Short mmCIF file of C-alpha atoms in Angstrom, two decimals:
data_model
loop_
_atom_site.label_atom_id
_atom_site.label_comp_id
_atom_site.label_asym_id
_atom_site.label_seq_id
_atom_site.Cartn_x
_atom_site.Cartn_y
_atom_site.Cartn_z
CA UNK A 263 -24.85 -18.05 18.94
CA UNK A 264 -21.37 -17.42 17.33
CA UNK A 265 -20.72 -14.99 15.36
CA UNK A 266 -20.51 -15.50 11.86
CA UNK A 267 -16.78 -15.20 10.03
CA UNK A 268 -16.41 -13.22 7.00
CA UNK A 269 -15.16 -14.88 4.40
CA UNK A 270 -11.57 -15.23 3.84
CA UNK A 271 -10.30 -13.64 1.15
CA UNK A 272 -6.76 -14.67 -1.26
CA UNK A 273 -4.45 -13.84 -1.10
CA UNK A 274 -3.63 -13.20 2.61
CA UNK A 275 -1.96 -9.83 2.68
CA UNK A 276 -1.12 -9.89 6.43
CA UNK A 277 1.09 -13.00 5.20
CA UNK A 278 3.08 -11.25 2.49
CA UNK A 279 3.93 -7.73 5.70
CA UNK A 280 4.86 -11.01 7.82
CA UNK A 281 7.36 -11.92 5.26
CA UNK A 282 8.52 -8.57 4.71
CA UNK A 283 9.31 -8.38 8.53
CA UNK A 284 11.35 -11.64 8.39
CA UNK A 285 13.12 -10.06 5.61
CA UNK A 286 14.02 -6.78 7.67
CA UNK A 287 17.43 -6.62 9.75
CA UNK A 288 15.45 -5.50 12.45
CA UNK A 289 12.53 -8.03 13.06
CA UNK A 290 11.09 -8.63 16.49
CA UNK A 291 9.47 -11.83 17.99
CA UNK A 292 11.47 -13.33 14.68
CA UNK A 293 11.00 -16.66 15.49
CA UNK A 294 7.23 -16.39 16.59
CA UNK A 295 6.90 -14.80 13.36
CA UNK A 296 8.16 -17.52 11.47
CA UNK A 297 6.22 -19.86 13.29
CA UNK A 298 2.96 -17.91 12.04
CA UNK A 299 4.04 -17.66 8.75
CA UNK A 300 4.78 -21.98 8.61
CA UNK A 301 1.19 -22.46 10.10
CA UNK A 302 -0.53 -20.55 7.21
CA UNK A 303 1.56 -22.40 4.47
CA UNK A 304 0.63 -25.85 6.43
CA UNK A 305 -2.82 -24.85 6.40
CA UNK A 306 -3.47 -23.75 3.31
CA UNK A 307 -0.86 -25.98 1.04
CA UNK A 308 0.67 -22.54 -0.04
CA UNK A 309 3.53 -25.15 -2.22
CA UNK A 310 4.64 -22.94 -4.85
CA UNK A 311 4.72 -19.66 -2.03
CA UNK A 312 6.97 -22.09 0.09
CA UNK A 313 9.60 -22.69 -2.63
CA UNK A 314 9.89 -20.13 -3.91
CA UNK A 315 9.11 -17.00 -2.05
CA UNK A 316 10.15 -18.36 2.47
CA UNK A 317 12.89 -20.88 1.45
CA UNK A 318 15.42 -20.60 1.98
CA UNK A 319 15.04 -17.07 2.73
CA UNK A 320 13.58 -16.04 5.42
CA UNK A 321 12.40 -19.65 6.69
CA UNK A 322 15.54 -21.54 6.07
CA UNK A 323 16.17 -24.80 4.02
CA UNK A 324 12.64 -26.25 2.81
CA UNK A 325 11.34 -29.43 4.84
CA UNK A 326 10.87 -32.04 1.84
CA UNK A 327 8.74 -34.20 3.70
CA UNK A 328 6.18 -30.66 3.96
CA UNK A 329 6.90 -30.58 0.74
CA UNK A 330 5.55 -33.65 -0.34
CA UNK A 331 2.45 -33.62 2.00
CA UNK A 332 1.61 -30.31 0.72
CA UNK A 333 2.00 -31.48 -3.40
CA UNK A 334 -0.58 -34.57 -2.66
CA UNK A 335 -2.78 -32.30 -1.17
CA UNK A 336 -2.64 -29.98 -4.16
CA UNK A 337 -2.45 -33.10 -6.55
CA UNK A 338 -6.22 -34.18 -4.88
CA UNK A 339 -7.75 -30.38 -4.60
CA UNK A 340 -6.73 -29.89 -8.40
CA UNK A 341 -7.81 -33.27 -9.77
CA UNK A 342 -11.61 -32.44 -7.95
CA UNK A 343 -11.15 -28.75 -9.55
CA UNK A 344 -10.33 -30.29 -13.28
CA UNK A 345 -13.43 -33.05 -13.01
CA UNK A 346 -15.65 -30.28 -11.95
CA UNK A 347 -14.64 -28.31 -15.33
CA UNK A 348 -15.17 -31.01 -17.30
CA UNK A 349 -18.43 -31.98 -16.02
CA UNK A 350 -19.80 -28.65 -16.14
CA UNK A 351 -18.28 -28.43 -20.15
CA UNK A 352 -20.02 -31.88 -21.02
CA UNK A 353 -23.37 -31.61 -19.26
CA UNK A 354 -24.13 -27.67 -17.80
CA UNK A 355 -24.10 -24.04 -18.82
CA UNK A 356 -22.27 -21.12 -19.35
CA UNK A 357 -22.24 -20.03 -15.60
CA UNK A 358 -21.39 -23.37 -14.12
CA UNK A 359 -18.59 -23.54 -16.39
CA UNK A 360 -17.26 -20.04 -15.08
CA UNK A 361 -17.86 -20.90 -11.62
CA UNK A 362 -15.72 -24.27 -11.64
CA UNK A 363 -13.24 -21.79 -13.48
CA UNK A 364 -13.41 -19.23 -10.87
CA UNK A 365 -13.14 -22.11 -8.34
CA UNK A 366 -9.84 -23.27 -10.20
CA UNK A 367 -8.66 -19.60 -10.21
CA UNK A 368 -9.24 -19.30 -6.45
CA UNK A 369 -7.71 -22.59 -5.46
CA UNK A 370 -3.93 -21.36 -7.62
CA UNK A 371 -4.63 -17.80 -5.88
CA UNK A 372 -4.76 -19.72 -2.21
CA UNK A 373 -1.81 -21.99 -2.59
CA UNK A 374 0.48 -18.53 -3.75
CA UNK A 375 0.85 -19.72 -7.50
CA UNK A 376 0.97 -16.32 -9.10
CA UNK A 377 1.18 -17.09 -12.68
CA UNK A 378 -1.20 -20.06 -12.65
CA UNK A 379 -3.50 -18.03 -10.85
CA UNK A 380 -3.19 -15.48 -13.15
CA UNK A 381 -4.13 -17.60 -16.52
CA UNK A 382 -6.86 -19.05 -14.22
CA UNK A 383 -8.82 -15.64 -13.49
CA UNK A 384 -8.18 -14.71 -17.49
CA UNK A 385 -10.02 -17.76 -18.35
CA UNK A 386 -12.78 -17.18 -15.81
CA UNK A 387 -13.16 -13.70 -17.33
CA UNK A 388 -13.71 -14.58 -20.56
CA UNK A 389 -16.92 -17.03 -19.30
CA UNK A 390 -18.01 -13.79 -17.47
CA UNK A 391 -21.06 -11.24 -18.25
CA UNK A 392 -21.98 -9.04 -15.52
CA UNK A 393 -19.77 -5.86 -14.89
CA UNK A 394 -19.27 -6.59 -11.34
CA UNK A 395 -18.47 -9.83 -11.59
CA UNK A 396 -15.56 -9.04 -14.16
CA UNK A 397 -14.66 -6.02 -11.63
CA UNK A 398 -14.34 -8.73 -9.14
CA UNK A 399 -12.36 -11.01 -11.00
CA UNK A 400 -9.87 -7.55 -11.98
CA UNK A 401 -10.09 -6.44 -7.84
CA UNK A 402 -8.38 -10.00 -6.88
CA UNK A 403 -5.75 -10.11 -9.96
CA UNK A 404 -4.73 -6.58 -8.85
CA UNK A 405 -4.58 -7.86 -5.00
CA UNK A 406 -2.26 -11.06 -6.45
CA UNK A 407 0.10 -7.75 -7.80
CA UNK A 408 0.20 -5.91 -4.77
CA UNK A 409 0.66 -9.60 -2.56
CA UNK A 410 3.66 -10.10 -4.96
CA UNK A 411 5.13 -6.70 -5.32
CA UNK A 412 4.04 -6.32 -9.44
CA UNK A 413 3.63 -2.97 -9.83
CA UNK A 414 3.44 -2.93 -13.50
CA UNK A 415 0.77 -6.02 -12.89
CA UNK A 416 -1.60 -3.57 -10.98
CA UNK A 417 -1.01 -0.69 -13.16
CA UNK A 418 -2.22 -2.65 -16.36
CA UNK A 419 -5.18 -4.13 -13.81
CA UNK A 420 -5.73 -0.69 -12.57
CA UNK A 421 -6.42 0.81 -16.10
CA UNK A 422 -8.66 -2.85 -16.94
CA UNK A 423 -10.45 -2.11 -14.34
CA UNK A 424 -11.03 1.97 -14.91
CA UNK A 425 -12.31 0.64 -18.72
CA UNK A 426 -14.83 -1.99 -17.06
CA UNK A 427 -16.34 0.92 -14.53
CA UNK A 428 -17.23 3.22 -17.67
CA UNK A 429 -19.80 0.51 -18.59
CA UNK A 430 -21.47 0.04 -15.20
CA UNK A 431 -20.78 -0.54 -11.66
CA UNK A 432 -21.89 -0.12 -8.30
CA UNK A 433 -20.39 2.82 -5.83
CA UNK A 434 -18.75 -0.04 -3.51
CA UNK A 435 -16.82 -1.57 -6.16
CA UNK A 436 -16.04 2.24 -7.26
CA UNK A 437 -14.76 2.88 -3.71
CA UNK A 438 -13.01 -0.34 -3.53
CA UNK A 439 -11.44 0.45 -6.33
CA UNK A 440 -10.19 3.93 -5.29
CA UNK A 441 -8.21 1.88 -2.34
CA UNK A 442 -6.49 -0.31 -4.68
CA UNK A 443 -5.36 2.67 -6.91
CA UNK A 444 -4.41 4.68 -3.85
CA UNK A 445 -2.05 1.68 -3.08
CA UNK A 446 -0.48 1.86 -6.12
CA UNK A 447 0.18 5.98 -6.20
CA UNK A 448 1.30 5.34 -2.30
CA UNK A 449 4.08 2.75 -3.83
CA UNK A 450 4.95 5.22 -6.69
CA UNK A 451 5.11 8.18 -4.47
CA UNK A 452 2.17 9.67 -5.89
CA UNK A 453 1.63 10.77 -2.52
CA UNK A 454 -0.67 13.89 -3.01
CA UNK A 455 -2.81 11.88 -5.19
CA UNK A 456 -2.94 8.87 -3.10
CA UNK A 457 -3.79 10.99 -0.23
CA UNK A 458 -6.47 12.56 -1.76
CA UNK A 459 -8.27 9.04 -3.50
CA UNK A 460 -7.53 7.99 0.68
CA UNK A 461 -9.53 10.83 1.57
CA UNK A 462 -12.45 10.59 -0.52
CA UNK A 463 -13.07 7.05 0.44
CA UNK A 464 -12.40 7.66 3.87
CA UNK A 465 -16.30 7.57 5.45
CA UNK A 466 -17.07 4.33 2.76
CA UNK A 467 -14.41 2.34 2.96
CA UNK A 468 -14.81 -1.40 2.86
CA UNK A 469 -11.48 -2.58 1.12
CA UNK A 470 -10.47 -5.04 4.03
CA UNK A 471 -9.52 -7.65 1.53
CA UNK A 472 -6.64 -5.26 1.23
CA UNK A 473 -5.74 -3.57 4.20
CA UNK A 474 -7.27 -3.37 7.63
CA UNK A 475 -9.16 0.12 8.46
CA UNK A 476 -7.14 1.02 10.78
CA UNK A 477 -3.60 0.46 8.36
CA UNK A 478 -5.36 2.75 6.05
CA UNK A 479 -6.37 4.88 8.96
CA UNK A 480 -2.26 5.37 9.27
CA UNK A 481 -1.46 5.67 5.68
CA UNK A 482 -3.55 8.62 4.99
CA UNK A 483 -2.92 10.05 8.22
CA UNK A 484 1.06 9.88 6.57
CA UNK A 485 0.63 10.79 2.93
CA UNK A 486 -2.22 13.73 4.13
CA UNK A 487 0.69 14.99 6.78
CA UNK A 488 3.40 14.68 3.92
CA UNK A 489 1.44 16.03 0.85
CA UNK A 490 -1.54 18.37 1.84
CA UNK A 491 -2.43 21.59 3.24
CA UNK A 492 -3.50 22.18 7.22
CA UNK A 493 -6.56 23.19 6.32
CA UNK A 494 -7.20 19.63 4.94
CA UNK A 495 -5.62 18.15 7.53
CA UNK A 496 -7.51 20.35 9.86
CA UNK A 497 -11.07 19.62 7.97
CA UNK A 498 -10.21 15.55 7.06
CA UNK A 499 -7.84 14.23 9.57
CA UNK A 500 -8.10 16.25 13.08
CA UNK A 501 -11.65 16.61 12.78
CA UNK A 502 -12.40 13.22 11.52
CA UNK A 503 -15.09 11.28 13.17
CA UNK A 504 -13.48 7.91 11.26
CA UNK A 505 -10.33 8.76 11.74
CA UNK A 506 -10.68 9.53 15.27
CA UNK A 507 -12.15 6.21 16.53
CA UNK A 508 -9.35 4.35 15.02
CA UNK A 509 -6.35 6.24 15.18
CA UNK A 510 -5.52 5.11 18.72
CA UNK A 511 -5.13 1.53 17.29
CA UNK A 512 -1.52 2.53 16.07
CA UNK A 513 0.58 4.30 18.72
CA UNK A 514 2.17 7.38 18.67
CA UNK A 515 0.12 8.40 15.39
CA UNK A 516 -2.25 10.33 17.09
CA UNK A 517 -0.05 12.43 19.40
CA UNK A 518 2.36 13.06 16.12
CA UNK A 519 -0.55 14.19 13.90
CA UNK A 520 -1.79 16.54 16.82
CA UNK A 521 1.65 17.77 17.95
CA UNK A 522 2.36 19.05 14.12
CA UNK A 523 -0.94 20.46 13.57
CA UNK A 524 -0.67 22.39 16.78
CA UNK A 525 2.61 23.34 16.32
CA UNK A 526 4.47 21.39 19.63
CA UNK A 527 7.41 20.62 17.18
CA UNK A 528 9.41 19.15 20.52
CA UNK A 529 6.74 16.55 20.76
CA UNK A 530 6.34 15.93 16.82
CA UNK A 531 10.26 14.92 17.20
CA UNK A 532 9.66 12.68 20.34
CA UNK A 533 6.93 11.15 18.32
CA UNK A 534 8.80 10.74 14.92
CA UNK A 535 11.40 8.40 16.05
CA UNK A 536 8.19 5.05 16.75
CA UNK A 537 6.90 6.32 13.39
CA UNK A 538 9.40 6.29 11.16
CA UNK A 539 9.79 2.76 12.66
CA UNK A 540 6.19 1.55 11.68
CA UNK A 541 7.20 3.42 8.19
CA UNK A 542 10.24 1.61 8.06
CA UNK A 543 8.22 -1.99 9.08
CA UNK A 544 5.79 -1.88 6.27
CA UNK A 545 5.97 -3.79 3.23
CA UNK A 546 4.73 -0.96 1.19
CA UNK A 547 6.25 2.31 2.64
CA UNK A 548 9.51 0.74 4.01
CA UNK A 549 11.26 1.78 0.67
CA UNK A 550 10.01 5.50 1.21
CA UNK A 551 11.23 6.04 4.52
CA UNK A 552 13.80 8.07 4.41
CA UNK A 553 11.90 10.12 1.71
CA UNK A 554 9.38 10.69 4.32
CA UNK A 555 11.77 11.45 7.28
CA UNK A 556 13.62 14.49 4.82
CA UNK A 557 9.93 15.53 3.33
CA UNK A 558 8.10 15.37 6.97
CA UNK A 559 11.25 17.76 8.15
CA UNK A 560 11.17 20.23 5.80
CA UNK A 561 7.19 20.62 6.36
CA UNK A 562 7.85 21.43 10.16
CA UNK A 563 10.50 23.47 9.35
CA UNK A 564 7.99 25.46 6.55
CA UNK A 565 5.50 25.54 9.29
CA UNK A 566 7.57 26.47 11.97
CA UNK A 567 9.67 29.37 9.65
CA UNK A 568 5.82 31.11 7.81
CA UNK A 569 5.68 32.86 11.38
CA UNK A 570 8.98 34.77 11.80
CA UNK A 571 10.68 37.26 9.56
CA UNK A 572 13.95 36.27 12.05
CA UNK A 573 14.39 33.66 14.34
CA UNK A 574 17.76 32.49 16.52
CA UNK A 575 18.93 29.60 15.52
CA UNK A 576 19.51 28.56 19.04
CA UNK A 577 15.56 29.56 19.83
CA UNK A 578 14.23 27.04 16.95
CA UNK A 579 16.60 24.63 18.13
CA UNK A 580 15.27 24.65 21.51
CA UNK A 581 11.52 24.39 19.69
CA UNK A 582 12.07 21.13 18.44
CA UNK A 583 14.31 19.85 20.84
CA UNK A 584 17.81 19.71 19.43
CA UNK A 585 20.73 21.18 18.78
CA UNK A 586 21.26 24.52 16.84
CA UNK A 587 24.21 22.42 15.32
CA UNK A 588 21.76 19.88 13.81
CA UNK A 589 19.16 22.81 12.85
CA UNK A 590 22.21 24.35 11.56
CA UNK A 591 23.32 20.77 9.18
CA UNK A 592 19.42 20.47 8.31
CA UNK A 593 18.60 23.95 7.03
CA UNK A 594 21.79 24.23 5.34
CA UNK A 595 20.55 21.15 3.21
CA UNK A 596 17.46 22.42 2.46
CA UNK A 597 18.47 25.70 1.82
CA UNK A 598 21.32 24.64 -1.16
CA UNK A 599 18.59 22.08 -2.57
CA UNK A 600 16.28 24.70 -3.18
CA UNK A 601 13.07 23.68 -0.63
CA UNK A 602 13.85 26.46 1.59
CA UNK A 603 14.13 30.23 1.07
CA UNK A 604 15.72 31.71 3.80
CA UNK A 605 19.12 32.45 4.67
CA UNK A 606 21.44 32.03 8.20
CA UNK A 607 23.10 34.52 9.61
CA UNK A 608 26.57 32.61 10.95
CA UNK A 609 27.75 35.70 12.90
CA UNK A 610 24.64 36.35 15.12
CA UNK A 611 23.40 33.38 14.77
CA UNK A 612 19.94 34.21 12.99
CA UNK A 613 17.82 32.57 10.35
CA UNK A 614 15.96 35.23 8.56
CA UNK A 615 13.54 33.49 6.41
CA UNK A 616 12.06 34.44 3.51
CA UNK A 617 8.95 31.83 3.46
CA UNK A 618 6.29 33.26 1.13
CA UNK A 619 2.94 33.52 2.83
CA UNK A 620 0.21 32.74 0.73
CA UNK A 621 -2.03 35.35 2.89
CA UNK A 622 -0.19 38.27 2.25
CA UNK A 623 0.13 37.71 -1.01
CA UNK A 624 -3.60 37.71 -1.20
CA UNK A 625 -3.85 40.74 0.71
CA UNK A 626 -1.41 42.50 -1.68
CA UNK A 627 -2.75 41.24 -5.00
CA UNK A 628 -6.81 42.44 -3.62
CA UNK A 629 -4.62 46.10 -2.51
CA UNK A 630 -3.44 46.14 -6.23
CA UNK A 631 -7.07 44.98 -7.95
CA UNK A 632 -8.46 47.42 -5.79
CA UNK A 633 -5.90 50.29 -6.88
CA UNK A 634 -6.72 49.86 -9.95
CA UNK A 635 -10.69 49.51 -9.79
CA UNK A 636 -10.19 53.21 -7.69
CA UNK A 637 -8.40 54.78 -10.93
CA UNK A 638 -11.11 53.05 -13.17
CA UNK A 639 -14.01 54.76 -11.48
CA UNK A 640 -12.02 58.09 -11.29
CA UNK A 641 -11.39 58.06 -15.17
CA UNK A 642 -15.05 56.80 -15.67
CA UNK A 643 -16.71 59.97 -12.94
CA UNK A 644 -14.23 62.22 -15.09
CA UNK A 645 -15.71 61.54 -18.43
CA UNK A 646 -18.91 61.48 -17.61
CA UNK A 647 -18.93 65.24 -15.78
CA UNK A 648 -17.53 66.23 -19.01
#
């Protein structure tokens, strides 16, 4: 017995990284990709996606003849759409109404009309009671954003959304919910809050509307790495029943999570190069990359520079496997920005860093408290013998 499908949900978001791809200067398999992308407009009569979002960029000139095949198919599916409506209007209830709205909504959302759509799942959410039915209708307008890169859309749907919860809802839709925000920080570069909402919904998620697990497996593996402390990447990531069985489903990820957690800074660099290219190939980090690459740096170097009063610049060159003349260019950057304090030593060659260690100054300020709570007692033993 087959198994059975889960429903397919609008729009496709693997459809929308496809196009991003295409878009890239450095696109692989272009041509099968394309190929891909036509079938899924063919198939669903994604009109209004075709001409105006692949042609003639990144499909080439539009194929008229598609064209027309695709706006009699849409003519039919809407005309069936409209009589349901006004059947349901003239001669059924409330909730038949909404559903041939919702229907009408869906059908705009599948063919890529983003406006239409839009107006479609207002109108359905004005015929709408229940909490989680209006949460759904919110979910998918927010997922229409994020499928056509309108971040102040699924801000504004974000917040609708927040106001709807505070009357009701159930802990999926919560979680869901969570996912879609986290998407939103993660294109802001909230990353430290993103990372965290990732986090939370970690051993519930079910968003795969939105992304697939393991996508969101790599995303919070990045944004934890860029943004949080070892011992939550230690307790969340490393030790991560969830994110252990699907981590190996994007390669190199695992082995560059490990090697910086474990300090093997040579093999965090041999691993950086594949991810900064799966950064660079998706749709939503692509335009953080090279924030990541300078901000994923200076961590290691942080890391690296907490254990040594003084190090030779040729012997941390030779930890992460290049030359003292790039650890040299690197530190010096950091170093005039502000994000490090330590200095180099040009005449013996030395970086003497001055990295503050949050454990000694622990140790010092509980020295001090104590100090003090010693001169306490002795004033207190005085005045009482007296």
């Amino acid at each position: 017995m087959a198994e059975d499908k889960p429903a397919e949900t609008y729009p496709i978001h693997a459809l929308a990284q496809k196009r991003h791809m295409l878009l890239s200067d450095k696109c692989p398999d272009r041509e099968k990709l394309k190929a891909e992308v036509l079938a899924t407009v063919k198939e669903k009569a994604m009109l209004p996606y075709y001409e105006k979002y692949l042609c003639p960029s990144p499909l080439g000139p539009a194929d008229e003849a598609l064209k027309a095949e695709m706006k009699k198919s849409n003519e039919a599916d809407l005309a069936k759409i409209e009589e349901k409506i006004k059947d349901a209007k003239e001669n059924l209830g409330d909730m038949e109404v909404r559903d041939a709205l919702i229907a009408k909504a869906e059908f705009f959302n599948r063919i890529g009309d983003k406006d239409a759509a839009i107006q479609a799942y207002q109108d359905a959410f004005e015929k709408t009671v229940g909490v989680g039915g209006k949460l759904d209708n919110i979910l998918t307008v927010i997922r229409i954003a994020f499928f056509f890169d309108d971040h102040a859309l699924a801000k504004k749907e974000i917040d609708r959304a927040k106001v709807e919860l505070g009357k009701g809802g159930d802990w999926e839709r919560r979680n869901k919910l969570k996912v879609y925000e986290g998407i939103y920080l993660m294109n802001s570069r909230s990353w430290k809050d993103a990372a965290t909402l990732f986090l939370n919904v970690m051993p519930t998620f079910t968003a795969l509307e939105l992304v697939e697990f393991k996508d969101f497996v790599f995303y919070t593996v990045i944004l934890t790495m860029v943004s949080l402390d070892r011992p939550t990447l230690r307790e969340k990531l490393v030790s991560s029943p969830e994110v252990l069985g699907s981590i190996k489903e994007t390669p190199h990820l695992q082995d560059f999570m490990e090697s910086y957690f474990h300090c093997k800074y040579k093999s965090m660099m041999e691993h950086f190069v594949p991810i900064i290219d799966l950064v660079r190939a998706d749709r939503y980090l692509s335009r953080h990359c090279r924030h990541f690459m300078r901000i994923m740096r200076l961590n290691a170097y942080r890391q690296f520079l907490a254990s040594y009063r003084s190090v030779k610049l040729e012997a941390m060159a030779t930890e992460f496997g290049v030359s003292a003349a790039f650890i040299d260019a690197e530190l010096s950057s950091f170093i005039s920005s502000g994000k490090l304090t330590c200095k180099i030593d040009k005449v013996g060659e030395i970086i003497e860093s001055n990295e503050s260690d949050n454990r000694s100054q622990v140790y010092v300020e509980i020295i001090k408290q104590g100090d003090l709570l010693l001169n306490r007692m002795q004033k207190l033993s005085g005045a009482l013998d007296m």
